[in-house]
Amino acid sequence: MRTLIRGGLLVSAEGASPTDVLVEEERVAALAASGSQLAESWVAGSDRVVDATAMYVIPGGIDAHTHMDMPFGGTTSSDTFETGTRAAAFGGTTMIVDFAIQKKGESLQSGLDEWMAKADGTCAIDYSFHAILSDVSETALKEMDVLVSEGVTSFKLFMAYPGVFYSTDRDILQAMDKASGNGALVMMHAENGIAIDAIVASALARGETDPVFHGRTRPAELEGEAVHRAIRLAQVTRAPVYIVHLSSTPALDAVVEARDRGQNVFAETCPQYLFLSEEDMDRPGFEGAKFVCTPPLRPREHQAALWRGLRTDDLSVVATDHCPFCYKEQKELGIGDFTKIPNGLPGVETRMDLIYQGVVSGEISLSRWVEVTSTNPAKMFGLYPRKGVVTPGADADIVIYDPTARQTISAATHHMAVDYSCYEGMDVTGRVEAVFSRGRQIVENGTYTGEAGHGSYVRRGLSRHLA
Ligand code: URP
Ligand code: ZN
Ligand code: ZN
């Protein structure tokens, strides 16, 4: 099967030029300047010619931080791998990296097996896993080597959630030491969970139980402190560190300081920290619960610093931390006690469109949009150049994007299995027109043409960002 994508503007992390893309079976076979003799010669031999005139042609989005079907706080995130990856496809994302959770007292491998079974045969797009280390035992440390050899090359630890996922500084140091030896990347949820728990207890004792107190009890300074500590622990062990879901100026300041010293420190932010704010958690009644995630949404003033961090590469990835819970019955578990609200927001479907608004408003360039949503996550998590770039030999994960179409984000039209949207009613410019996953068209003009199980598990290499 030969497909020719013709007449579009091919956008990469390096630039943009009118280019025709020849796809053979699952891979990109060749590129040629649109209108060139070579490109024209492909028309006759193609089984299908897709007209991309006036469209952008970009590598499919890679969302390096999702939580499908994840147990949390007595409930489970509402997207399965089937519904969540289909929604991702609608939004122009062709690969996710989810998190397999090690249960306390159990092995990393059993966590990975459990998550593999959840995803197996159900995904619309390709997928892979990071491992969450929630019990840093001698055995788990040894297992890190095994997982790296199996293509699970990144490990998340938590400085938050004491008693659940929390790791001590000793645990973190040991895991980083192991990673510095085997080339893995440690991903850090950086918030000082011990201090936060004390602040939360005082708030509850004062009767402060509304959703907004979720944010007020997790100050940005305690994210900054934890990021700084994680960076210094990484420095001592000579391991790289990747800060997940960075939300605030103090946290970013710590990353900038370390990168300016030349340390291998990387960070991701998420659309919710760029577009939503603490005010959303303070909406009337219980509606603020829709916006409860961790780290929490910050006062609006933090957003400009995060956009600047994206421009300067101090923030090199935008992922979603997609972790949806329905408002009815799931978020409502926290009525009368904000600590019982399951933490997390839906977002896997809206990431590409939302970050494109940064191009429209001039916050980032067109190439930077592609870089932070696709190319950098591919490099960071050992997927490049198979993913994250449209080049001969790469998987034909390709999105045709209409840069001028208008749409309104709404739960009534989204495909995520969740009963609300954090961006309800927001008008955006740009829309996914077509999506190819390994050469197969899975979205065509707003219709899903893929199938559950088309997505394959991808074994990853080591991070390329460190080379
Ligand atoms: O609120 C969040 N972020 N939920 C998902 C778990 C995590 O810490 O990433
Ligand atoms: Zn986290
Ligand atoms: Zn997360």
GROMACS .gro file of C-alpha atoms and ligand atoms in nm:
model
  478
    1MET     CA    1   0.000   0.000   0.000
    2ARG     CA    2   0.145   0.336  -0.111
    3THR     CA    3  -0.009   0.659   0.014
    4LEU     CA    4   0.102   0.999  -0.108
    5ILE     CA    5   0.033   1.300   0.114
    6ARG     CA    6   0.056   1.585  -0.130
    7GLY     CA    7   0.078   1.963  -0.122
    8GLY     CA    8   0.105   2.025   0.253
    9LEU     CA    9   0.352   2.227   0.457
   10LEU     CA   10   0.572   1.971   0.633
   11VAL     CA   11   0.656   2.108   0.977
   12SER     CA   12   0.940   1.966   1.184
   13ALA     CA   13   1.127   2.079   1.492
   14GLU     CA   14   1.380   2.238   1.254
   15GLY     CA   15   1.155   2.427   1.016
   16ALA     CA   16   0.881   2.402   0.757
   17SER     CA   17   0.870   2.356   0.380
   18PRO     CA   18   0.617   2.245   0.117
   19THR     CA   19   0.689   1.873   0.095
   20ASP     CA   20   0.513   1.562  -0.037
   21VAL     CA   21   0.534   1.254   0.182
   22LEU     CA   22   0.536   0.904   0.036
   23VAL     CA   23   0.422   0.633   0.276
   24GLU     CA   24   0.475   0.264   0.203
   25GLU     CA   25   0.299   0.021   0.435
   26GLU     CA   26   0.383   0.134   0.791
   27ARG     CA   27   0.677   0.365   0.720
   28VAL     CA   28   0.767   0.693   0.558
   29ALA     CA   29   0.939   0.591   0.233
   30ALA     CA   30   1.054   0.924   0.091
   31LEU     CA   31   1.010   1.302   0.094
   32ALA     CA   32   1.026   1.541  -0.201
   33ALA     CA   33   0.962   1.911  -0.252
   34SER     CA   34   0.601   1.962  -0.355
   35GLY     CA   35   0.570   2.015  -0.727
   36SER     CA   36   0.915   1.868  -0.798
   37GLN     CA   37   0.957   1.612  -1.075
   38LEU     CA   38   1.029   1.345  -0.818
   39ALA     CA   39   0.712   1.419  -0.620
   40GLU     CA   40   0.501   1.427  -0.938
   41SER     CA   41   0.646   1.091  -1.044
   42TRP     CA   42   0.498   0.929  -0.732
   43VAL     CA   43   0.136   1.013  -0.820
   44ALA     CA   44   0.084   0.737  -1.075
   45GLY     CA   45   0.227   0.460  -0.857
   46SER     CA   46   0.033   0.552  -0.543
   47ASP     CA   47  -0.273   0.358  -0.429
   48ARG     CA   48  -0.404   0.670  -0.262
   49VAL     CA   49  -0.329   1.040  -0.294
   50VAL     CA   50  -0.430   1.259   0.001
   51ASP     CA   51  -0.461   1.629  -0.075
   52ALA     CA   52  -0.301   1.832   0.206
   53THR     CA   53  -0.314   2.170   0.031
   54ALA     CA   54  -0.324   2.457   0.284
   55MET     CA   55  -0.264   2.208   0.566
   56TYR     CA   56   0.027   2.141   0.799
   57VAL     CA   57   0.174   1.791   0.788
   58ILE     CA   58   0.332   1.709   1.125
   59PRO     CA   59   0.465   1.406   1.311
   60GLY     CA   60   0.189   1.257   1.527
   61GLY     CA   61   0.177   1.390   1.880
   62ILE     CA   62   0.342   1.190   2.157
   63ASP     CA   63   0.184   1.224   2.500
   64ALA     CA   64   0.451   1.105   2.741
   65HIS     CA   65   0.233   1.124   3.054
   66THR     CA   66  -0.107   0.955   3.073
   67HIS     CA   67  -0.295   0.745   3.328
   68MET     CA   68  -0.554   0.524   3.160
   69ASP     CA   69  -0.752   0.288   3.383
   70MET     CA   70  -0.556   0.393   3.691
   71PRO     CA   71  -0.677   0.317   4.044
   72PHE     CA   72  -0.666   0.629   4.264
   73GLY     CA   73  -0.838   0.719   4.590
   74GLY     CA   74  -1.088   0.434   4.584
   75THR     CA   75  -1.189   0.480   4.221
   76THR     CA   76  -1.034   0.436   3.876
   77SER     CA   77  -0.958   0.690   3.604
   78SER     CA   78  -1.251   0.684   3.366
   79ASP     CA   79  -1.072   0.629   3.034
   80THR     CA   80  -0.971   0.276   2.951
   81PHE     CA   81  -0.683   0.222   2.713
   82GLU     CA   82  -0.944   0.174   2.442
   83THR     CA   83  -1.141   0.495   2.498
   84GLY     CA   84  -0.839   0.703   2.597
   85THR     CA   85  -0.623   0.614   2.298
   86ARG     CA   86  -0.915   0.666   2.059
   87ALA     CA   87  -0.968   1.013   2.207
   88ALA     CA   88  -0.594   1.076   2.176
   89ALA     CA   89  -0.614   0.988   1.806
   90PHE     CA   90  -0.899   1.235   1.751
   91GLY     CA   91  -0.672   1.501   1.901
   92GLY     CA   92  -0.372   1.423   1.680
   93THR     CA   93  -0.175   1.209   1.925
   94THR     CA   94  -0.040   0.885   1.782
   95MET     CA   95   0.154   0.750   2.080
   96ILE     CA   96   0.115   0.756   2.457
   97VAL     CA   97   0.353   0.657   2.733
   98ASP     CA   98   0.145   0.552   3.034
   99PHE     CA   99   0.258   0.449   3.383
  100ALA     CA  100   0.268   0.091   3.514
  101ILE     CA  101   0.243   0.102   3.892
  102GLN     CA  102   0.449  -0.116   4.125
  103LYS     CA  103   0.230  -0.205   4.424
  104LYS     CA  104   0.393  -0.194   4.767
  105GLY     CA  105   0.556  -0.528   4.848
  106GLU     CA  106   0.529  -0.639   4.486
  107SER     CA  107   0.769  -0.640   4.196
  108LEU     CA  108   0.808  -0.384   3.918
  109GLN     CA  109   0.753  -0.666   3.671
  110SER     CA  110   0.412  -0.758   3.816
  111GLY     CA  111   0.305  -0.394   3.783
  112LEU     CA  112   0.424  -0.392   3.424
  113ASP     CA  113   0.244  -0.722   3.350
  114GLU     CA  114  -0.078  -0.581   3.493
  115TRP     CA  115  -0.063  -0.266   3.279
  116MET     CA  116   0.039  -0.464   2.970
  117ALA     CA  117  -0.273  -0.676   3.016
  118LYS     CA  118  -0.495  -0.367   3.047
  119ALA     CA  119  -0.361  -0.224   2.721
  120ASP     CA  120  -0.317  -0.543   2.520
  121GLY     CA  121  -0.541  -0.561   2.214
  122THR     CA  122  -0.735  -0.245   2.297
  123CYS     CA  123  -0.529   0.056   2.185
  124ALA     CA  124  -0.601   0.273   1.882
  125ILE     CA  125  -0.243   0.404   1.873
  126ASP     CA  126   0.100   0.281   1.978
  127TYR     CA  127   0.182   0.281   2.347
  128SER     CA  128   0.460   0.221   2.593
  129PHE     CA  129   0.512   0.238   2.969
  130HIS     CA  130   0.716   0.412   3.233
  131ALA     CA  131   0.732   0.227   3.566
  132ILE     CA  132   0.621   0.389   3.892
  133LEU     CA  133   0.851   0.292   4.179
  134SER     CA  134   0.642   0.296   4.495
  135ASP     CA  135   0.855   0.053   4.696
  136VAL     CA  136   1.228   0.107   4.649
  137SER     CA  137   1.354  -0.227   4.782
  138GLU     CA  138   1.681  -0.402   4.695
  139THR     CA  139   1.484  -0.629   4.461
  140ALA     CA  140   1.314  -0.337   4.290
  141LEU     CA  141   1.648  -0.165   4.236
  142LYS     CA  142   1.786  -0.479   4.071
  143GLU     CA  143   1.471  -0.509   3.861
  144MET     CA  144   1.532  -0.164   3.717
  145ASP     CA  145   1.815  -0.318   3.513
  146VAL     CA  146   1.581  -0.589   3.382
  147LEU     CA  147   1.311  -0.341   3.284
  148VAL     CA  148   1.562  -0.121   3.102
  149SER     CA  149   1.668  -0.424   2.898
  150GLU     CA  150   1.298  -0.485   2.819
  151GLY     CA  151   1.247  -0.131   2.687
  152VAL     CA  152   1.104   0.034   2.998
  153THR     CA  153   1.371   0.297   3.038
  154SER     CA  154   1.212   0.558   3.265
  155PHE     CA  155   1.099   0.538   3.628
  156LYS     CA  156   0.874   0.778   3.817
  157LEU     CA  157   0.921   0.846   4.186
  158PHE     CA  158   0.707   1.061   4.414
  159MET     CA  159   0.812   1.317   4.674
  160ALA     CA  160   0.437   1.361   4.740
  161TYR     CA  161   0.159   1.129   4.866
  162PRO     CA  162   0.313   0.998   5.194
  163GLY     CA  163   0.192   0.644   5.267
  164VAL     CA  164   0.092   0.583   4.906
  165PHE     CA  165   0.361   0.644   4.643
  166TYR     CA  166   0.599   0.850   4.857
  167SER     CA  167   0.973   0.783   4.841
  168THR     CA  168   1.223   0.907   5.100
  169ASP     CA  169   1.536   1.097   4.996
  170ARG     CA  170   1.724   0.772   5.063
  171ASP     CA  171   1.499   0.580   4.821
  172ILE     CA  172   1.538   0.852   4.560
  173LEU     CA  173   1.915   0.860   4.596
  174GLN     CA  174   1.934   0.483   4.552
  175ALA     CA  175   1.710   0.482   4.246
  176MET     CA  176   1.905   0.768   4.090
  177ASP     CA  177   2.230   0.591   4.161
  178LYS     CA  178   2.098   0.285   3.979
  179ALA     CA  179   1.978   0.502   3.688
  180SER     CA  180   2.316   0.669   3.655
  181GLY     CA  181   2.460   0.320   3.599
  182ASN     CA  182   2.204   0.172   3.359
  183GLY     CA  183   2.110   0.481   3.159
  184ALA     CA  184   1.749   0.505   3.277
  185LEU     CA  185   1.574   0.836   3.325
  186VAL     CA  186   1.427   0.916   3.668
  187MET     CA  187   1.104   1.113   3.647
  188MET     CA  188   1.010   1.305   3.957
  189HIS     CA  189   0.677   1.414   4.102
  190ALA     CA  190   0.829   1.698   4.298
  191GLU     CA  191   0.620   1.837   4.584
  192ASN     CA  192   0.717   1.823   4.952
  193GLY     CA  193   0.444   1.576   5.055
  194ILE     CA  194   0.537   1.563   5.425
  195ALA     CA  195   0.503   1.939   5.469
  196ILE     CA  196   0.188   1.946   5.254
  197ASP     CA  197   0.021   1.679   5.469
  198ALA     CA  198   0.076   1.893   5.779
  199ILE     CA  199  -0.076   2.197   5.605
  200VAL     CA  200  -0.371   1.987   5.485
  201ALA     CA  201  -0.438   1.857   5.839
  202SER     CA  202  -0.449   2.215   5.975
  203ALA     CA  203  -0.684   2.326   5.697
  204LEU     CA  204  -0.926   2.041   5.761
  205ALA     CA  205  -0.915   2.114   6.135
  206ARG     CA  206  -1.026   2.471   6.055
  207GLY     CA  207  -1.316   2.335   5.849
  208GLU     CA  208  -1.162   2.433   5.515
  209THR     CA  209  -1.300   2.150   5.306
  210ASP     CA  210  -1.390   2.306   4.966
  211PRO     CA  211  -1.201   2.214   4.647
  212VAL     CA  212  -1.006   2.542   4.642
  213PHE     CA  213  -0.822   2.433   4.958
  214HIS     CA  214  -0.662   2.154   4.758
  215GLY     CA  215  -0.461   2.429   4.589
  216ARG     CA  216  -0.411   2.650   4.891
  217THR     CA  217  -0.261   2.363   5.092
  218ARG     CA  218  -0.001   2.280   4.826
  219PRO     CA  219   0.199   2.604   4.792
  220ALA     CA  220   0.422   2.658   4.491
  221GLU     CA  221   0.720   2.709   4.724
  222LEU     CA  222   0.692   2.343   4.827
  223GLU     CA  223   0.705   2.241   4.462
  224GLY     CA  224   1.012   2.463   4.419
  225GLU     CA  225   1.176   2.311   4.727
  226ALA     CA  226   1.117   1.956   4.607
  227VAL     CA  227   1.240   2.029   4.254
  228HIS     CA  228   1.555   2.181   4.401
  229ARG     CA  229   1.609   1.878   4.628
  230ALA     CA  230   1.551   1.631   4.342
  231ILE     CA  231   1.803   1.821   4.132
  232ARG     CA  232   2.068   1.814   4.405
  233LEU     CA  233   2.011   1.441   4.467
  234ALA     CA  234   2.052   1.384   4.094
  235GLN     CA  235   2.368   1.592   4.089
  236VAL     CA  236   2.525   1.384   4.365
  237THR     CA  237   2.450   1.059   4.180
  238ARG     CA  238   2.533   1.204   3.834
  239ALA     CA  239   2.194   1.086   3.708
  240PRO     CA  240   1.976   1.290   3.475
  241VAL     CA  241   1.637   1.388   3.615
  242TYR     CA  242   1.309   1.479   3.444
  243ILE     CA  243   1.056   1.680   3.643
  244VAL     CA  244   0.698   1.585   3.552
  245HIS     CA  245   0.398   1.819   3.544
  246LEU     CA  246   0.592   2.131   3.645
  247SER     CA  247   0.337   2.396   3.739
  248SER     CA  248   0.495   2.701   3.898
  249THR     CA  249   0.760   2.973   3.889
  250PRO     CA  250   0.962   2.851   4.192
  251ALA     CA  251   0.983   2.505   4.038
  252LEU     CA  252   1.090   2.647   3.702
  253ASP     CA  253   1.349   2.872   3.869
  254ALA     CA  254   1.516   2.564   4.020
  255VAL     CA  255   1.525   2.394   3.677
  256VAL     CA  256   1.669   2.704   3.509
  257GLU     CA  257   1.940   2.739   3.774
  258ALA     CA  258   2.047   2.375   3.729
  259ARG     CA  259   2.043   2.385   3.349
  260ASP     CA  260   2.245   2.707   3.353
  261ARG     CA  261   2.508   2.517   3.556
  262GLY     CA  262   2.504   2.251   3.284
  263GLN     CA  263   2.327   1.976   3.480
  264ASN     CA  264   2.118   1.720   3.289
  265VAL     CA  265   1.783   1.840   3.419
  266PHE     CA  266   1.469   1.832   3.204
  267ALA     CA  267   1.109   1.925   3.268
  268GLU     CA  268   0.762   1.892   3.124
  269THR     CA  269   0.459   2.111   3.180
  270CYS     CA  270   0.096   2.044   3.090
  271PRO     CA  271  -0.175   2.247   2.913
  272GLN     CA  272  -0.372   2.289   3.236
  273TYR     CA  273  -0.090   2.495   3.390
  274LEU     CA  274  -0.072   2.713   3.079
  275PHE     CA  275  -0.446   2.777   3.037
  276LEU     CA  276  -0.624   2.719   3.370
  277SER     CA  277  -0.569   2.875   3.711
  278GLU     CA  278  -0.640   2.859   4.083
  279GLU     CA  279  -0.957   3.061   4.017
  280ASP     CA  280  -1.107   2.757   3.843
  281MET     CA  281  -1.078   2.555   4.165
  282ASP     CA  282  -1.276   2.834   4.334
  283ARG     CA  283  -1.580   2.806   4.106
  284PRO     CA  284  -1.917   2.814   4.286
  285GLY     CA  285  -2.058   2.509   4.460
  286PHE     CA  286  -1.852   2.198   4.410
  287GLU     CA  287  -1.759   2.272   4.047
  288GLY     CA  288  -1.400   2.350   4.147
  289ALA     CA  289  -1.350   1.973   4.195
  290LYS     CA  290  -1.337   1.939   3.816
  291PHE     CA  291  -1.003   2.123   3.832
  292VAL     CA  292  -0.840   1.933   4.118
  293CYS     CA  293  -0.508   1.786   4.010
  294THR     CA  294  -0.165   1.761   4.164
  295PRO     CA  295   0.040   1.981   4.160
  296PRO     CA  296  -0.259   2.215   4.172
  297LEU     CA  297  -0.349   2.488   3.927
  298ARG     CA  298  -0.162   2.805   4.019
  299PRO     CA  299  -0.249   3.175   4.021
  300ARG     CA  300  -0.257   3.307   3.663
  301GLU     CA  301   0.074   3.496   3.709
  302HIS     CA  302   0.271   3.169   3.675
  303GLN     CA  303   0.157   3.112   3.317
  304ALA     CA  304   0.383   3.370   3.150
  305ALA     CA  305   0.690   3.209   3.310
  306LEU     CA  306   0.585   2.866   3.184
  307TRP     CA  307   0.543   2.991   2.827
  308ARG     CA  308   0.885   3.154   2.854
  309GLY     CA  309   1.027   2.822   2.979
  310LEU     CA  310   0.886   2.654   2.670
  311ARG     CA  311   1.059   2.908   2.449
  312THR     CA  312   1.396   2.875   2.623
  313ASP     CA  313   1.383   2.491   2.636
  314ASP     CA  314   1.395   2.492   3.016
  315LEU     CA  315   1.061   2.318   2.964
  316SER     CA  316   1.118   2.076   2.680
  317VAL     CA  317   0.801   1.866   2.674
  318VAL     CA  318   0.427   1.931   2.698
  319ALA     CA  319   0.243   1.620   2.820
  320THR     CA  320  -0.107   1.602   2.961
  321ASP     CA  321  -0.097   1.398   3.284
  322HIS     CA  322  -0.434   1.280   3.147
  323CYS     CA  323  -0.608   1.126   3.448
  324PRO     CA  324  -0.983   1.177   3.405
  325PHE     CA  325  -1.250   1.124   3.670
  326CYS     CA  326  -1.617   1.193   3.604
  327TYR     CA  327  -1.765   1.483   3.797
  328LYS     CA  328  -2.071   1.277   3.886
  329GLU     CA  329  -1.987   1.006   4.137
  330GLN     CA  330  -1.607   1.027   4.105
  331LYS     CA  331  -1.509   1.388   4.176
  332GLU     CA  332  -1.819   1.397   4.400
  333LEU     CA  333  -1.646   1.152   4.637
  334GLY     CA  334  -1.482   1.464   4.779
  335ILE     CA  335  -1.794   1.663   4.870
  336GLY     CA  336  -1.726   1.791   5.222
  337ASP     CA  337  -1.356   1.692   5.215
  338PHE     CA  338  -1.127   1.806   4.934
  339THR     CA  339  -0.871   1.536   5.018
  340LYS     CA  340  -1.119   1.276   4.893
  341ILE     CA  341  -1.148   1.432   4.546
  342PRO     CA  342  -0.963   1.200   4.303
  343ASN     CA  343  -0.667   1.397   4.163
  344GLY     CA  344  -0.641   1.445   3.791
  345LEU     CA  345  -0.784   1.609   3.480
  346PRO     CA  346  -0.881   1.491   3.132
  347GLY     CA  347  -0.664   1.628   2.850
  348VAL     CA  348  -0.525   1.368   2.610
  349GLU     CA  349  -0.757   1.484   2.330
  350THR     CA  350  -0.703   1.860   2.359
  351ARG     CA  351  -0.324   1.890   2.400
  352MET     CA  352  -0.226   1.948   2.036
  353ASP     CA  353  -0.502   2.206   1.978
  354LEU     CA  354  -0.435   2.391   2.303
  355ILE     CA  355  -0.060   2.419   2.251
  356TYR     CA  356  -0.127   2.530   1.894
  357GLN     CA  357  -0.303   2.833   2.049
  358GLY     CA  358   0.048   2.929   2.167
  359VAL     CA  359   0.148   2.946   1.800
  360VAL     CA  360  -0.160   3.151   1.715
  361SER     CA  361  -0.091   3.399   1.996
  362GLY     CA  362   0.284   3.417   1.924
  363GLU     CA  363   0.404   3.251   2.247
  364ILE     CA  364   0.592   2.979   2.056
  365SER     CA  365   0.688   2.915   1.695
  366LEU     CA  366   0.525   2.658   1.468
  367SER     CA  367   0.836   2.437   1.486
  368ARG     CA  368   0.848   2.464   1.862
  369TRP     CA  369   0.487   2.336   1.875
  370VAL     CA  370   0.598   2.022   1.693
  371GLU     CA  371   0.912   1.995   1.902
  372VAL     CA  372   0.750   2.009   2.247
  373THR     CA  373   0.452   1.791   2.156
  374SER     CA  374   0.626   1.525   1.948
  375THR     CA  375   0.999   1.544   1.869
  376ASN     CA  376   1.127   1.615   2.219
  377PRO     CA  377   0.912   1.350   2.389
  378ALA     CA  378   1.040   1.102   2.129
  379LYS     CA  379   1.401   1.197   2.204
  380MET     CA  380   1.349   1.212   2.578
  381PHE     CA  381   1.193   0.869   2.601
  382GLY     CA  382   1.398   0.664   2.355
  383LEU     CA  383   1.155   0.668   2.061
  384TYR     CA  384   1.350   0.886   1.819
  385PRO     CA  385   1.387   0.869   1.517
  386ARG     CA  386   1.128   0.594   1.485
  387LYS     CA  387   0.874   0.845   1.621
  388GLY     CA  388   0.865   1.224   1.653
  389VAL     CA  389   0.975   1.307   1.300
  390VAL     CA  390   0.848   1.256   0.946
  391THR     CA  391   1.156   1.122   0.772
  392PRO     CA  392   1.235   0.819   0.555
  393GLY     CA  393   1.238   0.505   0.771
  394ALA     CA  394   1.027   0.653   1.053
  395ASP     CA  395   0.689   0.511   1.145
  396ALA     CA  396   0.425   0.684   0.936
  397ASP     CA  397   0.258   0.846   1.237
  398ILE     CA  398   0.140   1.161   1.065
  399VAL     CA  399  -0.119   1.430   1.135
  400ILE     CA  400  -0.269   1.660   0.875
  401TYR     CA  401  -0.364   1.975   1.060
  402ASP     CA  402  -0.590   2.255   0.938
  403PRO     CA  403  -0.433   2.573   1.080
  404THR     CA  404  -0.729   2.803   1.020
  405ALA     CA  405  -1.034   2.591   1.106
  406ARG     CA  406  -1.227   2.704   1.414
  407GLN     CA  407  -1.378   2.479   1.678
  408THR     CA  408  -1.530   2.501   2.023
  409ILE     CA  409  -1.409   2.258   2.290
  410SER     CA  410  -1.693   2.081   2.468
  411ALA     CA  411  -1.772   1.762   2.658
  412ALA     CA  412  -2.067   1.725   2.419
  413THR     CA  413  -1.829   1.663   2.130
  414HIS     CA  414  -1.511   1.524   2.283
  415HIS     CA  415  -1.433   1.152   2.283
  416MET     CA  416  -1.277   1.109   2.626
  417ALA     CA  417  -1.491   0.897   2.861
  418VAL     CA  418  -1.555   1.177   3.105
  419ASP     CA  419  -1.861   1.393   3.165
  420TYR     CA  420  -1.700   1.738   3.155
  421SER     CA  421  -1.430   1.940   2.984
  422CYS     CA  422  -1.198   2.177   3.170
  423TYR     CA  423  -1.210   2.397   2.858
  424GLU     CA  424  -1.588   2.393   2.802
  425GLY     CA  425  -1.689   2.659   2.550
  426MET     CA  426  -1.334   2.765   2.460
  427ASP     CA  427  -1.306   2.868   2.094
  428VAL     CA  428  -0.982   2.758   1.935
  429THR     CA  429  -0.816   2.798   1.598
  430GLY     CA  430  -0.682   2.485   1.427
  431ARG     CA  431  -0.818   2.133   1.396
  432VAL     CA  432  -0.695   1.784   1.324
  433GLU     CA  433  -0.803   1.690   0.973
  434ALA     CA  434  -0.652   1.343   0.936
  435VAL     CA  435  -0.443   1.105   1.143
  436PHE     CA  436  -0.225   0.817   1.027
  437SER     CA  437  -0.088   0.559   1.268
  438ARG     CA  438   0.190   0.349   1.113
  439GLY     CA  439   0.053   0.426   0.769
  440ARG     CA  440  -0.307   0.344   0.844
  441GLN     CA  441  -0.557   0.630   0.845
  442ILE     CA  442  -0.736   0.625   1.181
  443VAL     CA  443  -0.911   0.965   1.175
  444GLU     CA  444  -1.065   1.117   0.865
  445ASN     CA  445  -1.247   1.448   0.881
  446GLY     CA  446  -1.377   1.396   1.235
  447THR     CA  447  -1.459   1.027   1.191
  448TYR     CA  448  -1.271   0.743   1.354
  449THR     CA  449  -1.155   0.489   1.098
  450GLY     CA  450  -0.914   0.294   1.318
  451GLU     CA  451  -0.975  -0.007   1.537
  452ALA     CA  452  -0.907  -0.121   1.890
  453GLY     CA  453  -0.590  -0.329   1.888
  454HIS     CA  454  -0.424  -0.152   1.595
  455GLY     CA  455  -0.190   0.015   1.847
  456SER     CA  456   0.121  -0.187   1.935
  457TYR     CA  457   0.343  -0.192   2.240
  458VAL     CA  458   0.671  -0.010   2.173
  459ARG     CA  459   0.993  -0.110   2.348
  460ARG     CA  460   1.192   0.205   2.407
  461GLY     CA  461   1.562   0.280   2.396
  462LEU     CA  462   1.750   0.508   2.632
  463SER     CA  463   1.688   0.879   2.636
  464ARG     CA  464   1.853   1.053   2.338
  465HIS     CA  465   1.841   1.394   2.500
  466LEU     CA  466   2.142   1.310   2.708
  467ALA     CA  467   2.375   1.225   2.422
  468URP     O1  468  -0.344   1.486   3.973
  468URP     C1  469  -0.271   1.409   3.915
  468URP     N1  470  -0.160   1.455   3.865
  468URP     N2  471  -0.303   1.280   3.902
  468URP     C2  472  -0.224   1.179   3.843
  468URP     C3  473  -0.115   1.127   3.931
  468URP     C4  474   0.012   1.205   3.920
  468URP     O2  475   0.067   1.247   4.021
  468URP     O3  476   0.064   1.222   3.809
  469ZN      ZN  477   0.265   1.299   3.955
  470ZN      ZN  478   0.066   1.177   3.632
   0.00000   0.00000   0.00000
